[in-house]
mmCIF file of C-alpha atoms in Angstrom:
data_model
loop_
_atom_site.group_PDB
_atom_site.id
_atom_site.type_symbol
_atom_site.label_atom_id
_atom_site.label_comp_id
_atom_site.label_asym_id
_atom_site.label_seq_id
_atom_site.Cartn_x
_atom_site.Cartn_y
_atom_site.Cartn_z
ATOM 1 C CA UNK I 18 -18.249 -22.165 -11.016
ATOM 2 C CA UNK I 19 -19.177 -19.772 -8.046
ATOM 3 C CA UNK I 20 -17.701 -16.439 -8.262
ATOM 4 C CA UNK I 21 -17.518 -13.900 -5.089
ATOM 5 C CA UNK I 22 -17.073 -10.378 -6.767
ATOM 6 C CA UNK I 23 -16.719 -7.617 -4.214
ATOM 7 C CA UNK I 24 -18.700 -4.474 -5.551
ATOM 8 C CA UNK I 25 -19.146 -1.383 -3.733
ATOM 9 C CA UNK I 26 -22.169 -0.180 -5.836
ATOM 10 C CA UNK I 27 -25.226 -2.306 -6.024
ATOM 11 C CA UNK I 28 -27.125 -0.595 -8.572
ATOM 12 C CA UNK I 29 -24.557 -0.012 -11.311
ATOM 13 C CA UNK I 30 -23.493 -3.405 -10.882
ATOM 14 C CA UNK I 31 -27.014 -4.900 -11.781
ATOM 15 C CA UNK I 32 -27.623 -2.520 -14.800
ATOM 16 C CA UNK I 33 -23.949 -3.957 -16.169
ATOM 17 C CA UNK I 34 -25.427 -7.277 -15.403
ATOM 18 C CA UNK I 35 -28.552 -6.701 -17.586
ATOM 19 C CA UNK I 36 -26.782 -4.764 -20.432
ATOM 20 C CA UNK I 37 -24.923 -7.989 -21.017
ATOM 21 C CA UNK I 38 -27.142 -10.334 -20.938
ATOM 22 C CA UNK I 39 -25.481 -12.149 -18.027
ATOM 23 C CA UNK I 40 -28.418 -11.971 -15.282
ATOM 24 C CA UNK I 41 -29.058 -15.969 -16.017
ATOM 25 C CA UNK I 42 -24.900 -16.229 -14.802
ATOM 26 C CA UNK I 43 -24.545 -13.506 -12.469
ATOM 27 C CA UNK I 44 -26.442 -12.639 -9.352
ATOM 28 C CA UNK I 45 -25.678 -9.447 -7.153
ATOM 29 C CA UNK I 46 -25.977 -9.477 -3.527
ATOM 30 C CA UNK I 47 -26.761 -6.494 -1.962
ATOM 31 C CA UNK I 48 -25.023 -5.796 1.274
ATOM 32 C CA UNK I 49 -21.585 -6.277 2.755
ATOM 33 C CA UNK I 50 -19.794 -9.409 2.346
ATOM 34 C CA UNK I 51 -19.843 -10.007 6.657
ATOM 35 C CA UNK I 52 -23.476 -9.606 6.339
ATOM 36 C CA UNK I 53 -24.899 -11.848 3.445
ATOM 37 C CA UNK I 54 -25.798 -15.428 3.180
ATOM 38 C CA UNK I 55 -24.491 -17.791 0.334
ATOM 39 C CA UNK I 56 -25.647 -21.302 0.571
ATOM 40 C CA UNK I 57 -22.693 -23.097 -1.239
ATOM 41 C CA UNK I 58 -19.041 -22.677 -1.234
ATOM 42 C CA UNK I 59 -17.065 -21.225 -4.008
ATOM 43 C CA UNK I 60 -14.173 -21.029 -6.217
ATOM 44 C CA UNK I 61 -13.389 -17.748 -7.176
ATOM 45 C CA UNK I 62 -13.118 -13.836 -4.602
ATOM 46 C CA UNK I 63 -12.256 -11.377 -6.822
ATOM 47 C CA UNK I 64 -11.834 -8.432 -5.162
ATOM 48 C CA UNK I 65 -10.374 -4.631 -5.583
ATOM 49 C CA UNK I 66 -9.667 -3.827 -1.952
ATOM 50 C CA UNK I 67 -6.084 -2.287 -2.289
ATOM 51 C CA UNK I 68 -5.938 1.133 -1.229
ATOM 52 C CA UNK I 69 -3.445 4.201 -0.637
ATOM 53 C CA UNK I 70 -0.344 2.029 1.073
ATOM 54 C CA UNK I 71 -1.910 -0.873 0.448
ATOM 55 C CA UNK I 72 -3.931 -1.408 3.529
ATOM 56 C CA UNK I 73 -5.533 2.194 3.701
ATOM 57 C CA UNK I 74 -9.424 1.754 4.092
ATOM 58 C CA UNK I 75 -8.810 -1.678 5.895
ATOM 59 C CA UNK I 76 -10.911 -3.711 3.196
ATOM 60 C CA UNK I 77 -8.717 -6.516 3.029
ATOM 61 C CA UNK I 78 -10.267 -7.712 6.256
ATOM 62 C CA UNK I 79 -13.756 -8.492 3.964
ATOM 63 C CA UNK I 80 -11.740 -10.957 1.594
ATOM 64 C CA UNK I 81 -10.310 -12.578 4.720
ATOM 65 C CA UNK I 82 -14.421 -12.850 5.955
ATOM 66 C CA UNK I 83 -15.496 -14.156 2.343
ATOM 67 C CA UNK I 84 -12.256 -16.947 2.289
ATOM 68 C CA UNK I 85 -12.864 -18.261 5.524
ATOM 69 C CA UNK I 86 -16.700 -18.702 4.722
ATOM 70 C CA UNK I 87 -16.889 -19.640 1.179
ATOM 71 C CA UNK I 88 -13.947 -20.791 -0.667
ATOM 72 C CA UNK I 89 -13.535 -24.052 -1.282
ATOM 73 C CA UNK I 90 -10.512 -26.323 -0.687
ATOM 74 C CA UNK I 91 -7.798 -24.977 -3.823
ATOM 75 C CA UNK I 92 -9.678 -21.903 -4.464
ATOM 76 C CA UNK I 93 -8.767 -19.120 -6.024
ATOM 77 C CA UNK I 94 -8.087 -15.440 -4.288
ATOM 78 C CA UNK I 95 -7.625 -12.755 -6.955
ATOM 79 C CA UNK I 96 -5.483 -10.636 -6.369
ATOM 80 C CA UNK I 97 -3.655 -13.576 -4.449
ATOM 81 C CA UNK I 98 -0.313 -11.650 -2.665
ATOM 82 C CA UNK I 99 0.456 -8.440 -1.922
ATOM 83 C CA UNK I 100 3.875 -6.435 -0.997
ATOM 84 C CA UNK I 101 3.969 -2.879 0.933
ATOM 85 C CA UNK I 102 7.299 -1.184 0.365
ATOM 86 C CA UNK I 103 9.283 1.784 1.359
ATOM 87 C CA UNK I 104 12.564 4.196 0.553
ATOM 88 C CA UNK I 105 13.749 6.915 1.263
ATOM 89 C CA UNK I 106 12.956 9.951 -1.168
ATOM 90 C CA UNK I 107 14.332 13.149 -2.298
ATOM 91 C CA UNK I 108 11.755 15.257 -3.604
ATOM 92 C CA UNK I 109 13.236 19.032 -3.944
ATOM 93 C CA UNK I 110 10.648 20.720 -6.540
ATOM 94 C CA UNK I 111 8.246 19.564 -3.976
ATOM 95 C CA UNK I 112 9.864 20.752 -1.351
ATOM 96 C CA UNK I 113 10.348 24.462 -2.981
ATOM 97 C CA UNK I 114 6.810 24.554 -4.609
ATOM 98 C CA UNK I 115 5.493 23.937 -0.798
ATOM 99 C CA UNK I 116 7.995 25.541 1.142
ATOM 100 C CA UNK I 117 10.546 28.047 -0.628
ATOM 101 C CA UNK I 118 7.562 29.551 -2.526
ATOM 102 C CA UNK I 119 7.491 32.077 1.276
ATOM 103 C CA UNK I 120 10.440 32.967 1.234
ATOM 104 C CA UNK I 121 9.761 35.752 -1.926
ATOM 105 C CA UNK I 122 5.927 35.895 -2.717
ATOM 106 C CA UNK I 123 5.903 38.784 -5.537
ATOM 107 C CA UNK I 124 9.107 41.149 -3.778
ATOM 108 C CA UNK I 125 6.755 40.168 -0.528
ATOM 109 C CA UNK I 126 8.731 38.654 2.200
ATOM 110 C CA UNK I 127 6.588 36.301 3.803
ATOM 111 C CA UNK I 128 8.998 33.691 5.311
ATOM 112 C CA UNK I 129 6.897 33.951 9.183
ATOM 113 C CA UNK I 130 4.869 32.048 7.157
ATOM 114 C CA UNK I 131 6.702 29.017 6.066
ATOM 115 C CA UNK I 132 6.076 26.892 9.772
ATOM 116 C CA UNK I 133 2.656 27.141 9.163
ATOM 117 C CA UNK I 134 3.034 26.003 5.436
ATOM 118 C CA UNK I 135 5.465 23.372 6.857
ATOM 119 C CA UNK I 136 2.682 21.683 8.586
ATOM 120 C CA UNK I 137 -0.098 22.153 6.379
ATOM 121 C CA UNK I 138 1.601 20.777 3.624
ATOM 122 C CA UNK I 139 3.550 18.093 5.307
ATOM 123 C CA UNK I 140 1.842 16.951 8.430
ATOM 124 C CA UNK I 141 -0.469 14.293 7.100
ATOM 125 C CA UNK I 142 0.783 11.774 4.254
ATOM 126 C CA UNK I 143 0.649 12.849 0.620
ATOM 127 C CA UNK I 144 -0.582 10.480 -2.527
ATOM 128 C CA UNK I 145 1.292 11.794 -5.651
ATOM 129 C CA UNK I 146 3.460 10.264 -7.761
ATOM 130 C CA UNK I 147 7.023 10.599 -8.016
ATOM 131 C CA UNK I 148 9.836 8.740 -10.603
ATOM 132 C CA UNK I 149 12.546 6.090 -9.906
ATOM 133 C CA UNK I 150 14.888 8.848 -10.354
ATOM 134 C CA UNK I 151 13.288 10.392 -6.414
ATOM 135 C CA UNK I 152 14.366 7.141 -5.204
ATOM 136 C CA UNK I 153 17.412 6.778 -2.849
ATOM 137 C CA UNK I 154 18.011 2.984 -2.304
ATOM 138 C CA UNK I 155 16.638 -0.292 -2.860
ATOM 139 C CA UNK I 156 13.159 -0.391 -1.566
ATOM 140 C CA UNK I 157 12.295 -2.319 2.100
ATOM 141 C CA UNK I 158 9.947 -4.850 2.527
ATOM 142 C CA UNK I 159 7.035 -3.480 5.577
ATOM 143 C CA UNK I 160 5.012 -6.406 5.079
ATOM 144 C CA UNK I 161 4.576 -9.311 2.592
ATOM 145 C CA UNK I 162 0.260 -10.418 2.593
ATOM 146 C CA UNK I 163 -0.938 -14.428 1.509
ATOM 147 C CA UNK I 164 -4.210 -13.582 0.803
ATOM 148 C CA UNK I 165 -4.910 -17.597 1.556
ATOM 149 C CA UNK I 166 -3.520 -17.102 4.663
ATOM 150 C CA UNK I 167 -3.498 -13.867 6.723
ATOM 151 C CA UNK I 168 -5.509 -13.309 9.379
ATOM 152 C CA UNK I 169 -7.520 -10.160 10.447
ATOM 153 C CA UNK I 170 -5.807 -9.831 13.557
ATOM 154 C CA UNK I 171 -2.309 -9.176 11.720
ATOM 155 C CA UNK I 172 -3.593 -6.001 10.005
ATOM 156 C CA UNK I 173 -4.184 -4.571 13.206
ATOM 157 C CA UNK I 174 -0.643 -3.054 13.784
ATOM 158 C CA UNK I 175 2.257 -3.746 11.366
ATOM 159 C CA UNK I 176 5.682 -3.038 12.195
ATOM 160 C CA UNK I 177 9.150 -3.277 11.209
ATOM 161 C CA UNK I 178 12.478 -1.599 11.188
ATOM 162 C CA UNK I 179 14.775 -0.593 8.253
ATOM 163 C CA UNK I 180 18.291 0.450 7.873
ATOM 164 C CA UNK I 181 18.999 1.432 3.799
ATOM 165 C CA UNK I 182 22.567 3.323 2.306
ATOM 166 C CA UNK I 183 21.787 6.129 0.362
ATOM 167 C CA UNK I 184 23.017 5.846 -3.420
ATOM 168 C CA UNK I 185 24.176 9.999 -3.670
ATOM 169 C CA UNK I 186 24.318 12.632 -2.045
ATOM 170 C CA UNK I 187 21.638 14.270 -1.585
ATOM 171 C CA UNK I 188 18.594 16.024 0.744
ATOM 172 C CA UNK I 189 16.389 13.582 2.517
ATOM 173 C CA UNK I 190 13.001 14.669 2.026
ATOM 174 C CA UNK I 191 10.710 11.574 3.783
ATOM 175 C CA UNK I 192 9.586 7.815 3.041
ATOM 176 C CA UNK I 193 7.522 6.761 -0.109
ATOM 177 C CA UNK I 194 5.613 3.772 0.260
ATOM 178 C CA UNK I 195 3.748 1.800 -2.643
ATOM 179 C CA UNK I 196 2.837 -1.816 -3.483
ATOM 180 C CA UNK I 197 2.471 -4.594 -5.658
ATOM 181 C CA UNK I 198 -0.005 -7.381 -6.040
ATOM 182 C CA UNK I 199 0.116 -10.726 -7.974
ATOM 183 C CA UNK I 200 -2.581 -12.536 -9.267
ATOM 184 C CA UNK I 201 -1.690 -16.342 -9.191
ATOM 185 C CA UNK I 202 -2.984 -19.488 -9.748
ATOM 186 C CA UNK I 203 -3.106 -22.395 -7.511
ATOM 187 C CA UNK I 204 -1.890 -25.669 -8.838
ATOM 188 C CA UNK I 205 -3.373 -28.524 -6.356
ATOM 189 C CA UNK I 206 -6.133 -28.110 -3.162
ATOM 190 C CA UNK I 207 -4.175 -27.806 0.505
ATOM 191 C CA UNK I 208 -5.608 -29.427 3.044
ATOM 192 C CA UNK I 209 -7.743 -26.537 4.052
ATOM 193 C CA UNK I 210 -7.827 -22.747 3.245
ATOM 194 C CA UNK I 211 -6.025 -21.834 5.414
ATOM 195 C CA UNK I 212 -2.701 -23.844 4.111
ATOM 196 C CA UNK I 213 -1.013 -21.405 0.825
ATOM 197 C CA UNK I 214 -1.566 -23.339 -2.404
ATOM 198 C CA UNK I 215 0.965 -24.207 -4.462
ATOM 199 C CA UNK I 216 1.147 -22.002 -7.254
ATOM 200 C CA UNK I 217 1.576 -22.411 -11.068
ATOM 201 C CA UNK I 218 4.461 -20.177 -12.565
ATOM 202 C CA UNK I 219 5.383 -18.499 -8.871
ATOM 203 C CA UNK I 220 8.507 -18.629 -7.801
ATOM 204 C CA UNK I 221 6.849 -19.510 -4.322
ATOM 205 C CA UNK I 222 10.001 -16.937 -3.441
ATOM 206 C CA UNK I 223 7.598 -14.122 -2.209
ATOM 207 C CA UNK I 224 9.517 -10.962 -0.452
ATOM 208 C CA UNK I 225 9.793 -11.331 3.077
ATOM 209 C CA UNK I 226 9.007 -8.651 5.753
ATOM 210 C CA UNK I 227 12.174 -7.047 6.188
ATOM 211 C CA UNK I 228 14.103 -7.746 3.779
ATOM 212 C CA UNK I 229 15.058 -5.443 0.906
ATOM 213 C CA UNK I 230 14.553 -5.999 -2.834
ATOM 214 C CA UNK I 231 16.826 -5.092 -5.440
ATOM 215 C CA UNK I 232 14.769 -6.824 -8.478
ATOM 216 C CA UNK I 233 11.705 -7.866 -8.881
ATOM 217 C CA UNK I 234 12.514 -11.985 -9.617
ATOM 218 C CA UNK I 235 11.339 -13.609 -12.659
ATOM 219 C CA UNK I 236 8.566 -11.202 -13.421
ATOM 220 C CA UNK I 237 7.304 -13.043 -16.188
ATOM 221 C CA UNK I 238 6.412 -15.966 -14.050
ATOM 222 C CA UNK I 239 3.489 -14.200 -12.834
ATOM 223 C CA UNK I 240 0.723 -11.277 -13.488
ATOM 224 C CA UNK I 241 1.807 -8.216 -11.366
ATOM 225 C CA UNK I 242 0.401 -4.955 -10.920
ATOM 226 C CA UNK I 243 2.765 -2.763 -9.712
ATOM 227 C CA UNK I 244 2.400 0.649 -8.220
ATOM 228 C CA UNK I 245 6.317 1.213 -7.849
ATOM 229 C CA UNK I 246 7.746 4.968 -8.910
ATOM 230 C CA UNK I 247 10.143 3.274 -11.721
ATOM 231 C CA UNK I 248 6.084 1.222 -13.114
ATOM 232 C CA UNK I 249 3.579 3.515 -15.249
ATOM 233 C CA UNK I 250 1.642 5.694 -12.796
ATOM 234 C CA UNK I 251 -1.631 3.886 -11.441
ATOM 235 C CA UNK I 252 -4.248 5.817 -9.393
ATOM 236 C CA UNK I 253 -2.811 4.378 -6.353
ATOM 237 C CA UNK I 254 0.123 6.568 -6.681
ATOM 238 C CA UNK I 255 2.944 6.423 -4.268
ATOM 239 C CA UNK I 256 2.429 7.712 -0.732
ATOM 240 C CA UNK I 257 4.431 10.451 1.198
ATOM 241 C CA UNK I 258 5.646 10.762 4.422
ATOM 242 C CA UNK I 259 7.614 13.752 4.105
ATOM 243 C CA UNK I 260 9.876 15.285 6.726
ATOM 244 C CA UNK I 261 9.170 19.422 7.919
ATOM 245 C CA UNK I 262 13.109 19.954 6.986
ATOM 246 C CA UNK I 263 15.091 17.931 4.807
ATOM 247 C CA UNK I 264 18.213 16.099 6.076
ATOM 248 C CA UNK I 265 21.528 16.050 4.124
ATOM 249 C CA UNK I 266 22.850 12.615 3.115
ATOM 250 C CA UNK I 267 25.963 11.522 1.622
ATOM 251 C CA UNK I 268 26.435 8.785 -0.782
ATOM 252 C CA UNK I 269 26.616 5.511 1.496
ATOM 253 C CA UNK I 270 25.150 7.311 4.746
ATOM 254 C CA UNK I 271 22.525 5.036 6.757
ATOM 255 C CA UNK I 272 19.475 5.778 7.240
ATOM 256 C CA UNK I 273 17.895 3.374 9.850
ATOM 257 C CA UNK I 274 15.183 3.574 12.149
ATOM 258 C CA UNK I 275 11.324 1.656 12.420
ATOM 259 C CA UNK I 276 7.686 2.335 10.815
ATOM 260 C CA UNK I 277 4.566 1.120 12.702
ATOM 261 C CA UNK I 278 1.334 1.125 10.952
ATOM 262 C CA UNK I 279 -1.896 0.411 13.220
ATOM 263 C CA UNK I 280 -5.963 1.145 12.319
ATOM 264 C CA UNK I 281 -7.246 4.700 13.983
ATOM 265 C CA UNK I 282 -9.303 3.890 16.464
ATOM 266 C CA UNK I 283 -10.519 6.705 15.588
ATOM 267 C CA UNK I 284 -12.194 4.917 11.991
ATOM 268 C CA UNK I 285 -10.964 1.495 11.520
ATOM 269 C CA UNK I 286 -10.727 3.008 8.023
ATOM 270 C CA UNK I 287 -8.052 5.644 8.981
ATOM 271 C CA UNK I 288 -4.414 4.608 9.189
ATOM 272 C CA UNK I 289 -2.067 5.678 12.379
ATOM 273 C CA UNK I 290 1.667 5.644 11.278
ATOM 274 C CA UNK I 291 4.411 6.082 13.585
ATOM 275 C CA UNK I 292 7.534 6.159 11.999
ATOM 276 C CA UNK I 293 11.200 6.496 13.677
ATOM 277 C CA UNK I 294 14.210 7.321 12.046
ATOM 278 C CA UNK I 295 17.894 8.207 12.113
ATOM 279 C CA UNK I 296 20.684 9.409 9.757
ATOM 280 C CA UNK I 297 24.042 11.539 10.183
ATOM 281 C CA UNK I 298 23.807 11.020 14.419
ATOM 282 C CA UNK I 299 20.239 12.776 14.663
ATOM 283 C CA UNK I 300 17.362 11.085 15.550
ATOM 284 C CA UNK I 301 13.821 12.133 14.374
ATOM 285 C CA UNK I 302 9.875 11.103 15.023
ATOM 286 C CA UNK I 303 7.125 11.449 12.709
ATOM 287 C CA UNK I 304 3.492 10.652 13.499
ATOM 288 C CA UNK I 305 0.429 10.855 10.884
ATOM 289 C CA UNK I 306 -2.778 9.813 10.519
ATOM 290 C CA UNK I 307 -4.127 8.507 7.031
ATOM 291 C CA UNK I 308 -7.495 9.975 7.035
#
């Protein structure tokens, strides 16, 4: 069996190689996967390429490189899907440990202040981690990745629109966005790599852009990781896009508007994310850069 694994660090990677007594199995390539030469075709990428948001760092488009090289017909991608969501959040300790902390520092009044602490604290997105209880509605669905399928061109701007119903009352304080990825086995060969698999204990019912999910179906059926607020924190976090003022929402109030997320041309690396929304007959625009 021929196994792609993606490795960032050359050297540590050989030493773990020796240590185990593995270096008559396991051969390290040095360089990036666009820019080495494997003779044969193989069964196996394994790579770690998720980043903040998912797509932050823009690594996925390497996997896509190696799978259109390499894998042979039925191969296995691992991790093999992918799913970017987002919800509104209410975050008020945050809020007051960034914001209200001005208003009184020590007797001091130093509220002049709080515009520029407004923007340093809030004007780029934010990876912390937050609880299910932050958490307004159901989550939306910003984009849904085959690994056997996608293209590189489709991770060059990503859009969609929303519309959720807030479940209380309470201040709007931004978007979070995490992810989840499934690591799945394919059951028979498609005609070519570029056709999905079928897959052994999926659902083949895979979110769709768009769309919101209540409940994560049949989880058993599959390995997940999840990086969602209710899941045990991961070093992925969640990631903020928080608003300079809070909006008030009531208990069933839309919130509706559109998020597009494009690479900085800037640093293919960087992420540009323009995000629209409205609630209560205001209208608001929020652009950030992912840096």
């Amino acid at each position: 069996m021929q196994v792609i694994l993606q490795c960032r660090y050359f050297v540590p990677a050989n030493e773990v190689v020796k240590a185990n007594n593995l270096t008559d199995k396991v051969i390290v390539l040095h360089g990036r996967v666009e820019d080495v030469e494997i003779d044969e075709e193989v069964d196996v990428i394994i790579s770690e390429w998720m980043g903040y948001m998912l797509l932050y760092e823009s690594m996925l488009g390497s996997v896509i490189t190696a799978r259109d090289r390499w894998l042979k017909r039925g191969g296995l991608i691992l991790p093999s899907y992918a799913t970017l969501y987002m919800a509104p959040v209410t975050h008020p300790d945050r809020y007051s440990e960034s914001i209200d902390f001005w208003r009184n520092v020590y007797g001091i009044d130093m509220s002049a202040m709080m515009p520029l602490a407004k923007q340093c604290a809030f004007e780029e997105p934010s990876v912390e981690t937050i609880t299910g209880e932050n958490v307004l509605t159901w989550p939306h669905v910003v984009k849904h990745v085959d690994c056997y399928t996608i293209q590189i061109h489709e991770l060059e701007s990503i859009a969609t629109t929303f519309k959720f119903k807030s479940m209380m009352r309470a201040p709007l304080h931004g978007f979070a966005f995490w992810f989840d990825v499934e690591f799945s086995t394919p059951a028979i060969s498609p005609a070519n790599n570029h056709i999905p698999p079928v897959v052994v204990g999926s659902s083949n019912n895979h979110p769709m852009d768009g769309c919101q999910k209540k409940k994560r179906a049949n989880p058993n059926e599959a390995l997940v990781l999840s990086t969602a607020p209710e899941d045990p924190p991961t070093h992925w976090q969640q990631t903020m896009i928080y608003f300079y003022d809070p909006i008030e929402v009531e208990q069933d109030q839309l919130i509706e508007g559109s998020v597009v997320l494009s690479q900085s041309k800037e640093n293919a690396r960087f992420m540009n994310i323009h995000l629209e929304y409205a609630s209560g007959g205001r209208s608001f625009v929020k652009e950030s850069v992912m840096r």
